[in-house]
Structure formats: structure tokens, C-alpha cells
XYZ file of C-alpha atoms in Angstrom:
504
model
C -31.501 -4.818 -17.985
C -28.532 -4.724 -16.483
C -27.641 -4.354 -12.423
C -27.028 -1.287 -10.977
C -23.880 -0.949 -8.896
C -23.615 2.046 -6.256
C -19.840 2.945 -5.273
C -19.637 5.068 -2.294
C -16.942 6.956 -1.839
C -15.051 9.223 -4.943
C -12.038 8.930 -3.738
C -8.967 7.007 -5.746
C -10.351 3.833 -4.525
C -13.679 4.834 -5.531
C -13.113 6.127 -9.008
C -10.698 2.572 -9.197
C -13.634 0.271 -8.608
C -15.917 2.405 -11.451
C -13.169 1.971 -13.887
C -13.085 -1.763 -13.479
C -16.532 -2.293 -13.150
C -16.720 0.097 -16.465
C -14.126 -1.777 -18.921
C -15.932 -5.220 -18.283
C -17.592 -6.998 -21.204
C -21.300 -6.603 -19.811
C -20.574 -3.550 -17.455
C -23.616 -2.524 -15.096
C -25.295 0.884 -14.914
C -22.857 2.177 -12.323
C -23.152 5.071 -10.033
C -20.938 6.705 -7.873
C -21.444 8.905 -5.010
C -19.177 11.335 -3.482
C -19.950 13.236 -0.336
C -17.137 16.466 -0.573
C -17.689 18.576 -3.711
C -14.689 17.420 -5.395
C -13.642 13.648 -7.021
C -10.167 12.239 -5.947
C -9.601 12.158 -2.479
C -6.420 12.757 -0.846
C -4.762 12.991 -4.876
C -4.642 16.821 -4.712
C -2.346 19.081 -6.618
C -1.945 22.605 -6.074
C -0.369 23.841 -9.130
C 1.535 27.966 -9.079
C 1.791 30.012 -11.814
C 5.240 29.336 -12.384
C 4.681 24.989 -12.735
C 5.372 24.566 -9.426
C 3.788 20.987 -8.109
C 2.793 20.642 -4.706
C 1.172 17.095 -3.677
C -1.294 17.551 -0.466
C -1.757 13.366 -0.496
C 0.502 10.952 -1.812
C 3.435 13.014 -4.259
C 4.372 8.916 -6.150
C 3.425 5.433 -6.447
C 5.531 1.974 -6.280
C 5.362 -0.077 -9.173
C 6.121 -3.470 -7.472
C 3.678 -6.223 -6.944
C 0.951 -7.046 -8.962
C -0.719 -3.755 -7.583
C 1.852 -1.690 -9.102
C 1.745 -3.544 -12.058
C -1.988 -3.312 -12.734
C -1.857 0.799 -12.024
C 0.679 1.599 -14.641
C -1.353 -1.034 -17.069
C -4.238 1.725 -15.897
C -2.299 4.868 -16.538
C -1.122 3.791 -20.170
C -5.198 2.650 -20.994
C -5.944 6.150 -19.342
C -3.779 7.603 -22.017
C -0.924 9.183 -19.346
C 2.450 6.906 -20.537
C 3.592 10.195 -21.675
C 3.081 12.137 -18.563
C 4.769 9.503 -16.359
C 8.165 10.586 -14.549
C 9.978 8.177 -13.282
C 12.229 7.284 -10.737
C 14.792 5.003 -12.276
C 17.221 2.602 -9.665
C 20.266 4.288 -10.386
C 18.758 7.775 -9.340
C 20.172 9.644 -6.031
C 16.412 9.391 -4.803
C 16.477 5.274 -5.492
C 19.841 4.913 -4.176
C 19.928 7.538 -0.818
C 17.507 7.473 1.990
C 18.782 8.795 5.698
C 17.835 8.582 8.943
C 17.985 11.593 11.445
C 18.638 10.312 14.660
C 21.027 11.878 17.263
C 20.582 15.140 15.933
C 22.306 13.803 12.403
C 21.417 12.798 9.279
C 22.892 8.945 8.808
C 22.687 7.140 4.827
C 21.052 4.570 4.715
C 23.151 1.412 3.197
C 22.645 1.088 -0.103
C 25.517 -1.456 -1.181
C 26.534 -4.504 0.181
C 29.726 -2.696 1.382
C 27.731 -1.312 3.416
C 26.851 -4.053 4.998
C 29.590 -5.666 5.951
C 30.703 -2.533 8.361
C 28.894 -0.361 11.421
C 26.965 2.309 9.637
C 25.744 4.776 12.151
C 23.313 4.935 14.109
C 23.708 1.090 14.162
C 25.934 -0.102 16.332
C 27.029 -3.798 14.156
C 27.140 -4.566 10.984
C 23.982 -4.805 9.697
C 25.019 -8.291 7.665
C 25.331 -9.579 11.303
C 20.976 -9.657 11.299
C 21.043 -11.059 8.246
C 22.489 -13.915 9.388
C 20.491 -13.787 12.385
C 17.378 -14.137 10.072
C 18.966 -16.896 8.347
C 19.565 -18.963 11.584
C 16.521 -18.007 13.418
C 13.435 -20.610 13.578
C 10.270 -19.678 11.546
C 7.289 -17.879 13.950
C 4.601 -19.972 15.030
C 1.719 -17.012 16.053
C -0.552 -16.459 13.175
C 0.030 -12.539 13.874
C 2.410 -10.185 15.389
C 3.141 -7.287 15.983
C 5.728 -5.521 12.973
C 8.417 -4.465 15.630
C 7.895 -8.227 17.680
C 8.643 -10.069 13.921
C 11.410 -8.080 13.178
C 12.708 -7.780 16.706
C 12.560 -11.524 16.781
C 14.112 -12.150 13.184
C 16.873 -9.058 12.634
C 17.364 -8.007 16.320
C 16.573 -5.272 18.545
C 18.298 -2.013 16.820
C 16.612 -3.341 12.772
C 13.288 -2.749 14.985
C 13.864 0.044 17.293
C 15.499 2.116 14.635
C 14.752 0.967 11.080
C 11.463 -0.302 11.265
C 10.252 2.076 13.566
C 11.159 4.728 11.136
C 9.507 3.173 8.262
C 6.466 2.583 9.918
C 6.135 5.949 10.655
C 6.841 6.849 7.387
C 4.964 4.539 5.790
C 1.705 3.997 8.047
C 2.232 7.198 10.216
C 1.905 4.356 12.898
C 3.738 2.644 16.049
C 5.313 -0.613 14.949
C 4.399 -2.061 18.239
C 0.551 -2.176 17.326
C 0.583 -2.748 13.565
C 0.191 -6.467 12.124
C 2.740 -7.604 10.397
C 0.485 -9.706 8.452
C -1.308 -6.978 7.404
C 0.796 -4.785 6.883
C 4.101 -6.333 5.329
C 2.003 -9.434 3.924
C 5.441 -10.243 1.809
C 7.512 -10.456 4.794
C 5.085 -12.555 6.803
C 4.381 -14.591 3.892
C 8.468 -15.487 3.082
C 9.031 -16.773 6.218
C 6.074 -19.073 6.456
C 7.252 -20.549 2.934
C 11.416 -20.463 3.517
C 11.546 -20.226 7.117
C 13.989 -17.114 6.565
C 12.469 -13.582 4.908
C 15.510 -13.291 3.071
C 15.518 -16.267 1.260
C 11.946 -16.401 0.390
C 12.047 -12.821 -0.835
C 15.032 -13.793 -2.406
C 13.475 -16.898 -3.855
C 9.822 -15.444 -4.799
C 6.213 -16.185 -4.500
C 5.563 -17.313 -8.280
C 2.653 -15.363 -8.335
C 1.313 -13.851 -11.189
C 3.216 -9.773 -12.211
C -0.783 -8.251 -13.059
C -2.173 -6.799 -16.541
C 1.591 -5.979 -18.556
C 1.974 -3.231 -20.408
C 4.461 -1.631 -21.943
C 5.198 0.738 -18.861
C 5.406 -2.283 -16.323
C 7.811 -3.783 -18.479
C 9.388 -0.899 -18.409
C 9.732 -0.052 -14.777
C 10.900 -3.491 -14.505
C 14.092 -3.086 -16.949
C 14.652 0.179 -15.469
C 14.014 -0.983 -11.512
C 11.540 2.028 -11.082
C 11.669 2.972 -7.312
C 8.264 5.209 -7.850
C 7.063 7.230 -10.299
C 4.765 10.605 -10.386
C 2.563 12.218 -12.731
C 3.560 15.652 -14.866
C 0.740 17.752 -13.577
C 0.532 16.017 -10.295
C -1.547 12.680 -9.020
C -4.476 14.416 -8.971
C -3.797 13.929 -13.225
C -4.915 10.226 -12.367
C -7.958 11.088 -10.825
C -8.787 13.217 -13.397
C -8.027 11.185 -15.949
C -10.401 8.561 -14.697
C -12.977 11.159 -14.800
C -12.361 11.750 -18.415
C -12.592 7.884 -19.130
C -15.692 6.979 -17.056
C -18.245 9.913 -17.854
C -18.371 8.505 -21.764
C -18.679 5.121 -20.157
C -22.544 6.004 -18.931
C -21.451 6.003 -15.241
C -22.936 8.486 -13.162
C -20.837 10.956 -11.157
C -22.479 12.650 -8.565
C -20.920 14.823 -5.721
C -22.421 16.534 -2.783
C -24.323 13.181 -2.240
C -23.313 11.745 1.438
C -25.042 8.640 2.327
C -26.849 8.657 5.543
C -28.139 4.902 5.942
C -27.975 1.740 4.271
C -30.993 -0.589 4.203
C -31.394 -4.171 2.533
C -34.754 -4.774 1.038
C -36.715 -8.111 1.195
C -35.947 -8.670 -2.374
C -31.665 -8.532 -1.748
C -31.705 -5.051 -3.521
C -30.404 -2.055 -1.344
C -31.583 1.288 -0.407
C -29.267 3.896 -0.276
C -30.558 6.627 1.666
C -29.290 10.254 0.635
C -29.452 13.676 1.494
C -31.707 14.776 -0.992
C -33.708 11.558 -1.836
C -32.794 7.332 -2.194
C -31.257 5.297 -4.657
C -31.696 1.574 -5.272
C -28.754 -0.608 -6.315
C -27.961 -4.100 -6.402
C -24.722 -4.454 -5.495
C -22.883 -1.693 -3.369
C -19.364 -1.181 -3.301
C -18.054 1.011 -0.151
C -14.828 2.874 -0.658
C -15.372 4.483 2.975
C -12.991 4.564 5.831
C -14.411 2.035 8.273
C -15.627 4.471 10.738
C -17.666 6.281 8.008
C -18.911 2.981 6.608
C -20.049 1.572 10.655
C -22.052 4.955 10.704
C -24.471 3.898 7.813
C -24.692 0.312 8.187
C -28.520 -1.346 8.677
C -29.341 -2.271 12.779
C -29.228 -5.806 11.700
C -25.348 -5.469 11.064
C -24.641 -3.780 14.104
C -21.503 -6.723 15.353
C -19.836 -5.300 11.668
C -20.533 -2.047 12.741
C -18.758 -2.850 16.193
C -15.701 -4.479 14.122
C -15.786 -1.155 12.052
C -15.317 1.070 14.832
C -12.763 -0.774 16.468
C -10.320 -0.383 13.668
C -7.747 2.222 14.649
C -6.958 5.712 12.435
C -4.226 7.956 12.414
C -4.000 11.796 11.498
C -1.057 13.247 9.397
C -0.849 16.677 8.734
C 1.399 17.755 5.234
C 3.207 21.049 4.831
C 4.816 21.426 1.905
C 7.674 23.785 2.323
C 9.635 25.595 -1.296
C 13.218 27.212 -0.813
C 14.082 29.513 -3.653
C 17.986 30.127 -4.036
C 19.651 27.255 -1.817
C 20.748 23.593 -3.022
C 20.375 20.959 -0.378
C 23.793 19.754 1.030
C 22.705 16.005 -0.133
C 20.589 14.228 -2.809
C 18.171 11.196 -2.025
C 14.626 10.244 -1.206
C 14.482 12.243 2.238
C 14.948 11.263 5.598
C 12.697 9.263 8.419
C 12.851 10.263 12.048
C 12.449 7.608 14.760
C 10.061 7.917 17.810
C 12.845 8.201 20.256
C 13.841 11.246 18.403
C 11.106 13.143 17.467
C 7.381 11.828 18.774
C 5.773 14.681 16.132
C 7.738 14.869 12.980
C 7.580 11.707 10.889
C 10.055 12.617 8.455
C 10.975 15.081 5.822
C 10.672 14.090 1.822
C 13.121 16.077 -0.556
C 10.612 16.075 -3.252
C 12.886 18.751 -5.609
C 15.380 15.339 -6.059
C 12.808 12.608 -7.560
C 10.905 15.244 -9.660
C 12.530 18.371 -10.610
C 10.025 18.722 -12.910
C 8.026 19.662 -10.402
C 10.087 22.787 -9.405
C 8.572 25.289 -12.071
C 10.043 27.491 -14.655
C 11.010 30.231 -11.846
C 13.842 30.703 -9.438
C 16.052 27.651 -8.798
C 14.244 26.929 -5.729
C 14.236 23.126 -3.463
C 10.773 21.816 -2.253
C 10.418 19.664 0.582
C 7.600 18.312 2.353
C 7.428 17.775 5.996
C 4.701 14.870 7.221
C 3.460 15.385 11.280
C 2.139 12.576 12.792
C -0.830 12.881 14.898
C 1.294 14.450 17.975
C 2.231 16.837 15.926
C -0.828 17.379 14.277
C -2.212 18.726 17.886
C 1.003 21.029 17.869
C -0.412 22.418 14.719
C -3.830 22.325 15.681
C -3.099 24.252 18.798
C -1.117 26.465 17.097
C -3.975 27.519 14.162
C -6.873 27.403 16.865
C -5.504 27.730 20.037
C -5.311 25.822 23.085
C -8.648 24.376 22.946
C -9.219 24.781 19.484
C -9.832 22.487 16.262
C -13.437 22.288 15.964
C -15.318 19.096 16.157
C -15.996 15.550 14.269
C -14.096 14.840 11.774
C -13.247 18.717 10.529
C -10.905 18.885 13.825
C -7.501 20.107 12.306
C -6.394 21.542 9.884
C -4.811 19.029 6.984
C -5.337 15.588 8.964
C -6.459 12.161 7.889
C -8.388 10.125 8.670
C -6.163 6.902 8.088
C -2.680 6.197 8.266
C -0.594 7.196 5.397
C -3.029 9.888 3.627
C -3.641 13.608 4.171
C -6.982 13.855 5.491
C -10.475 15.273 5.107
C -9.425 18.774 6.514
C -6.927 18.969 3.513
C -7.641 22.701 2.323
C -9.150 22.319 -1.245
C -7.349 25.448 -2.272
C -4.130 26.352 0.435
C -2.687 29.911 0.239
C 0.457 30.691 0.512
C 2.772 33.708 0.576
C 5.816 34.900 -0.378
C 8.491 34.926 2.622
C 10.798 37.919 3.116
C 14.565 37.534 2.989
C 16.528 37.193 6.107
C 17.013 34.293 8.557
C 13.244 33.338 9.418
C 11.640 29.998 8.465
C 8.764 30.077 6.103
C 5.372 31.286 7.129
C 1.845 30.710 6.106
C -0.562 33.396 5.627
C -3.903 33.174 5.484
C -7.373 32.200 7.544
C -7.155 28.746 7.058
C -10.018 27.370 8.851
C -12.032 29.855 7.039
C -10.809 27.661 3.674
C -11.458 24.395 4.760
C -13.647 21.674 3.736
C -15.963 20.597 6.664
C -17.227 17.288 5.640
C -19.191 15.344 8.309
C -19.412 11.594 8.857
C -22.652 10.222 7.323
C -25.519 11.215 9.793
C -24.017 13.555 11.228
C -24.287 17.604 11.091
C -21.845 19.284 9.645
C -19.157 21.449 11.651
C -19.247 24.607 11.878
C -16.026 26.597 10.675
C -13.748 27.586 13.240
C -12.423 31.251 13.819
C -9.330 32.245 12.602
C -6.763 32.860 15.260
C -3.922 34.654 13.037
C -1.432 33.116 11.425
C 1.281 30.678 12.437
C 2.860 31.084 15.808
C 6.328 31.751 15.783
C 6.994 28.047 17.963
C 5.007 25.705 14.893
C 7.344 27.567 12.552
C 10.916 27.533 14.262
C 10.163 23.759 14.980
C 10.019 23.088 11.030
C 12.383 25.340 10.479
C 15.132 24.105 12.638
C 14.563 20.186 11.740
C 15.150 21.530 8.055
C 18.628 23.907 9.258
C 19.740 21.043 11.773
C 19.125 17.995 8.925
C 21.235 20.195 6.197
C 23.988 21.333 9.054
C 24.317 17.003 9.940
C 24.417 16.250 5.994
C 26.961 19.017 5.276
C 29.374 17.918 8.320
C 28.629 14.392 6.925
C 29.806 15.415 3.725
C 33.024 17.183 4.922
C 33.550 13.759 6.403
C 32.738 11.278 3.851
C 33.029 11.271 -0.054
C 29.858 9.555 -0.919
C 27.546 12.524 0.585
C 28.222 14.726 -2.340
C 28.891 18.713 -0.761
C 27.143 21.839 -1.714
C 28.872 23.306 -4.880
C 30.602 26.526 -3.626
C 28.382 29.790 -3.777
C 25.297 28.454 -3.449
C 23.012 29.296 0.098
C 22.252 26.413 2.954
C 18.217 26.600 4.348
C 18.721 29.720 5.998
C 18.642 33.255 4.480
C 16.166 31.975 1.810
C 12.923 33.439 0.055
C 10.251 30.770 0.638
C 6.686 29.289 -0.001
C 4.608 27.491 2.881
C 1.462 25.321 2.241
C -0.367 23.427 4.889
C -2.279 20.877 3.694
């Protein structure tokens, strides 16, 4: 008979493991347990009536690295090569990414011209760290701190400005506190083999690519900066549904685990709401608070650990202009903490995947990621000064963990139609009243929180004027400089717009 393997957790990490453990040669009898009534996790599409996409989680995926590798070897075994849009190297949203600092929108460098001169907002060339890094003695800690490395190897304004933005971005986090071992293992690891992270990114690891497939090979030729799914990322998740429940493993939802316990005999007993399971093996796709709350007493100093590892909240609000082309093309822009402590930065989803736009009005989409001081902007703003409910159902469209939406993501967000004239887009609807209000394991559920009207008119003239102010920097930018391609005449800035709000 074979073993029985419990994965906790439905998320995309969750559903990963049970596809893996499912396409062995002598899978076990696996079983999966998901606490929220829905499979996926943070990969939710919202899908209009018109084809419109809008991504409450992640919106694309990398294919470097031997992760990226093995995923798209996963998506063509799921059967989704043809759904796959991708990013190619030369496209405007491989090639342009800004930064808004000063109350402008800077381009990034993207050619080795622009190295070689002062690009604002840096005040030296930037080939000037380069060298730097080249010259500089290889670190001795066995950690640091991402902003410390860099600081130490590229100089003070590559940290303060750059890397400060993409951890934001990136982790929703503060540079200053994040390993760089754990969290830019390639860069740590390049300078303990070369000495300099240029040259041993430049020279390589030689470790193995992952499980090829045609896609990988693919991405490769084409130097894929991300790709997306047609119907959205939840189409993965779903997907992996499709291929696991003719696979004999059990899917169950509404099934939070409340305690862990390790028999005599090695087995363990999972203890649910509505009864116990035995397994084997257990495989925990929890965050690490979650997981600390259900761990046996004997494993209390992992429980400790657990609880001691830091989250994050980011809050999503996906934002669709109808009428208006945006005054530059790229990825989007990141905003440093010495320019904005609440926005983290602004993604022009319309450029990587039109397809996403839908068959109505030539409209631009755009979605706008608040880290967690922002998040209690918004909170404050849906609930009210002392507002936001309790555990982790607190606010409205925050994670748990740096990077994702999180578990107050509204499973289906309403939206409204915005009138013309000069007003930023609005959101209409009871949203607490909507929202998913998951508990940690052993603990009661919160209660919903009442609705307190919609949007104040300060949460939306914030968004609204980071989206006016980033297209009025880009257009002067683009009166200045030939390589930030205008508006083409006729055609309407941010302002004066129809629009669509989602929180997520």
C-alpha cells in the first residue's frame, strides 16, 4: 500500500508539491487540504465581460533559473504552451523600466550608452560602480543586509536609490533588513566564487537549466523577460486542478488544520475541523506564522523560529483608463522610500499584455501596489480610524508575506463604471461585506466588518495624482528626449477619462 502524503496549504505552492508528488513513478495516495473555499492562492483573475484581465496576485512569471525553467516545462505538460504570452527582450516592457523620484519619472538604462553618462536621478555614471565592484575586495560576513552588500560593492546612490526601489518592488520590503543571501542568492553567490558580482554573473554557476522543454528553449532564444497566461494566472492553478483530480489525489477545501501531532509509530495526525486524518509524510505550504500555530508542544523552539520570521502586507488596486494612451511604454515604474513611504510602485500592465485589455474601448490598465504604510491609509480609509477588523482578516486586499496579495484579497471585487470629467477612479461597493475572513489555524474566525461607504475622496486623489504627476514627468521627459516616445496627437493624458477601480 502505498504512503499517504498530506499537503497543507492549496495555494500555488501547494497544488506544485501535489503535481510532483503525482507524476512520480510510484506516486503516494496524496491529499491536499485547503482552508479558504477556493484552490490557488494569491493566482486570482477577475475576468469582465468584455476580456478584460485583472491579476489580484502576481499578473507574470520570470523564466530564468532553473525555477523558471522547470515552470514552463510544467505549463507545456499542463497542456497551456498555447495560452502562453510572452514578453520577448526586444519589447518596450523588457527594454523600459523608470524610476519616479523627485516628482519625475527617470528611464532606467537599458544600453551600455547609458552607462557611460549621468542618467538622472544618479548623480555619476553608473559604469563608475561597476568598476567599483570590480576593484572592491570580496565580503567576509556570511550574511548581510541587501542595501549593506550593495552599498559596499556599487556605492551609496546603486543602494539608496536602485536597490531600494527594487526591493520594494520586489519583496514589498526595506533593503536594510532583508538578507542578501536569501534573497539575491545569485548575487551573494558570484562574489563568493569571482570575488566581483559582475564577473561571476558574467561568468556563470554551471549549474544545471531544469526539465527543457520546448518553451524554455524558447524563452531562451527569445530572452523572455516574463510571460503571462491568456485567461490570467489563475489558468495555472486551474490547470493543475484539471491534471491532479484524474491522478487519484484528493482535493478538499474548507478543511483548516488546527493541530499537528506525531504518533509513536512516526505517522502523523492531522487534526481538522470536522474530524482527523493520518498521513505519513506532511508537506506544509503555510506561511510560517500559520504553520508555528499548529505545530506539536514538543516543537515549540520551531514554533519560536516560525514566529520570528517577519511578513509584510501589500494591498493591489488595479486601476483601467478607457480613452487615453500613456505618454511612455515599458514595464512601469518603482518609487523609492525617500519618495513615497506608501506607494511601492505602479505596473503598466496594458504594455506587456494587451491581450489583456478586452475587446471594448481602447482603454490602459495599470496596477498600483501599497506597501504596508499604505495599506493602513487604505484600511483607514474603508473602516475608519480604528477600523480593519482583527487577525489576519485586518484590511482589505493585504498579504500576508512580502510580494503577494494577501488573504483579505476579495474573491469576487466590484467595480463600477466612473463618470466623465476630471475625478480619479472610484470603487463602489461594501467591500468588507465581500471579503474572505479566513482565520489562522486555531483560531475563531473574524467577524465581518461594517461597511463605512465607499472610498474617501483623500485614498482616491492620492492614486490619482501619482498616476497624473508620473504621465505629466514622462510627457515633459519626452518633449525633452527622443527615446521616450510622445503621445500621438489627439489622444487624452490620465485625466478626463472613463474608468474601472478594483481593490484587491
Amino acid at each position: 500500500m502505498p504512503p499517504t502524503v498530506a499537503v497543507v496549504g492549496g495555494g500555488i505552492s501547494g497544488l506544485a508539491a501535489c503535481y510532483y508528488l503525482a507524476r512520480g513513478p510510484r506516486p503516494p495516495k496524496v491529499l491536499l487540504l485547503e482552508a479558504s473555499a477556493r484552490l490557488g492562492g494569491w493566482l486570482q483573475s477577475t475576468r469582465t465581460a468584455d476580456g478584460a484581465v485583472f491579476e489580484h496576485g502576481p499578473r507574470g512569471i520570470r523564466p530564468a533559473g532553473v525555477v523558471g525553467t522547470d515552470t514552463l516545462h510544467m505549463v507545456s505538460e499542463l497542456g497551456l504552451e498555447g495560452d502562453v504570452l510572452p514578453v520577448p527582450g526586444d519589447h518596450p516592457a523588457s527594454r523600459n523600466r523608470f524610476l519616479y523620484t523627485g516628482g519625475a519619472l527617470h528611464k532606467l538604462p537599458s544600453s551600455l550608452g547609458g552607462l557611460l553618462r549621468p542618467v538622472p536621478p544618479f548623480s555619476r555614471a553608473l559604469l563608475w560602480s561597476g568598476v567599483r565592484d570590480l576593484l572592491a575586495p570580496a565580503g567576509t560576513q556570511p550574511d548581510e543586509s541587501v542595501h549593506a552588500f550593495v552599498h559596499r560593492r556599487f556605492g551609496q546612490e546603486v543602494a539608496d536609490i536602485a536597490v531600494d526601489s527594487l526591493c520594494r518592488g520586489v519583496f514589498a520590503g526595506d533593503c536594510r533588513v532583508l538578507s542578501i543571501r536569501s534573497c539575491f542568492p545569485a548575487l551573494f553567490e558570484a562574489e563568493r566564487r569571482r570575488r566581483s558580482v559582475l564577473l561571476g554573473l558574467a561568468l556563470g554557476s554551471g549549474k544545471e537549466r531544469g526539465a527543457e522543454s520546448g518553451l524554455s528553449q524558447r524563452a531562451r532564444a527569445e530572452r523572455w523577460s516574463q510571460w503571462s497566461l491568456r485567461g490570467g494566472m489563475e489558468s495555472l492553478a486551474q490547470a493543475l486542478v484539471a491534471f491532479l483530480h484524474p491522478r487519484g489525489v484528493e482535493l478538499r477545501c474548507h478543511a483548516p488544520l488546527r493541530r499537528l501531532h506525531r504518533h509513536p509509530d512516526g505517522r502523523w495526525k492531522l487534526t481538522l475541523a470536522d474530524g482527523t486524518v493520518m498521513a505519513d509524510h506532511v508537506v506544509s505550504a503555510l506561511p510560517a506564522a500559520a504553520l508555528a500555530e499548529v505545530l506539536p508542544a514538543e516543537t515549540e523552539p520551531l514554533a519560536q523560529e516560525l514566529r520570528h520570521i517577519p511578513a509584510v502586507s501589500v494591498a493591489v488596486v488595479n486601476l483601467q483608463y478607457e480613452g487615453v494612451v500613456l505618454p511612455v511604454t515599458g514595464f512601469g515604474h518603482l518609487v523609492p522610500s525617500s519618495e513615497d513611504a506608501s506607494l511601492l510602485g505602479i505596473v503598466y500592465d496594458s504594455v506587456a499584455f494587451p491581450q489583456h485589455d478586452g475587446t471594448g474601448a481602447a482603454s490602459v490598465r495599470l496596477t498600483c501596489c501599497i506597501g504596508d504604510a499604505g495599506r493602513r491609509l487604505v484600511r483607514a480609509e474603508l473602516w475608519g480610524p480604528g477600523g480593519g477588523g482583527t487577525g489576519t482578516a485586518a484590511a482589505a486586499g493585504t498579504g500576508g508575506r512580502a510580494g503577494a496579495a494577501g488573504p483579505g484579497a476579495c474573491p469576487d471585487p466590484l467595480y463600477r463604471q466612473g463618470a466623465p470629467g476630471l475625478h480619479p477612479p472610484v470603487h463602489a461597493g461594501p467591500l468588507a461585506a465581500h471579503r474572505a475572513h479566513q482565520p489562522l489555524p486555531g483560531r475563531a474566525a473574524a467577524a465581518p466588518q461594517p461597511h463605512r461607504g465607499l472610498l474617501r475622496r483623500r485614498l482616491r486623489q492620492r492614486l490619482h495624482r501619482q498616476c497624473q504627476s508620473s504621465c505629466r514627468a514622462a510627457a515633459g521627459a519626452a518633449a525633452l528626449s527622443p527615446s521616450v516616445p510622445a503621445s500621438p496627437p489627439g489622444t487624452q493624458q490620465l485625466h478626463g477619462s472613463r474608468t474601472k477601480c478594483f481593490f484587491n
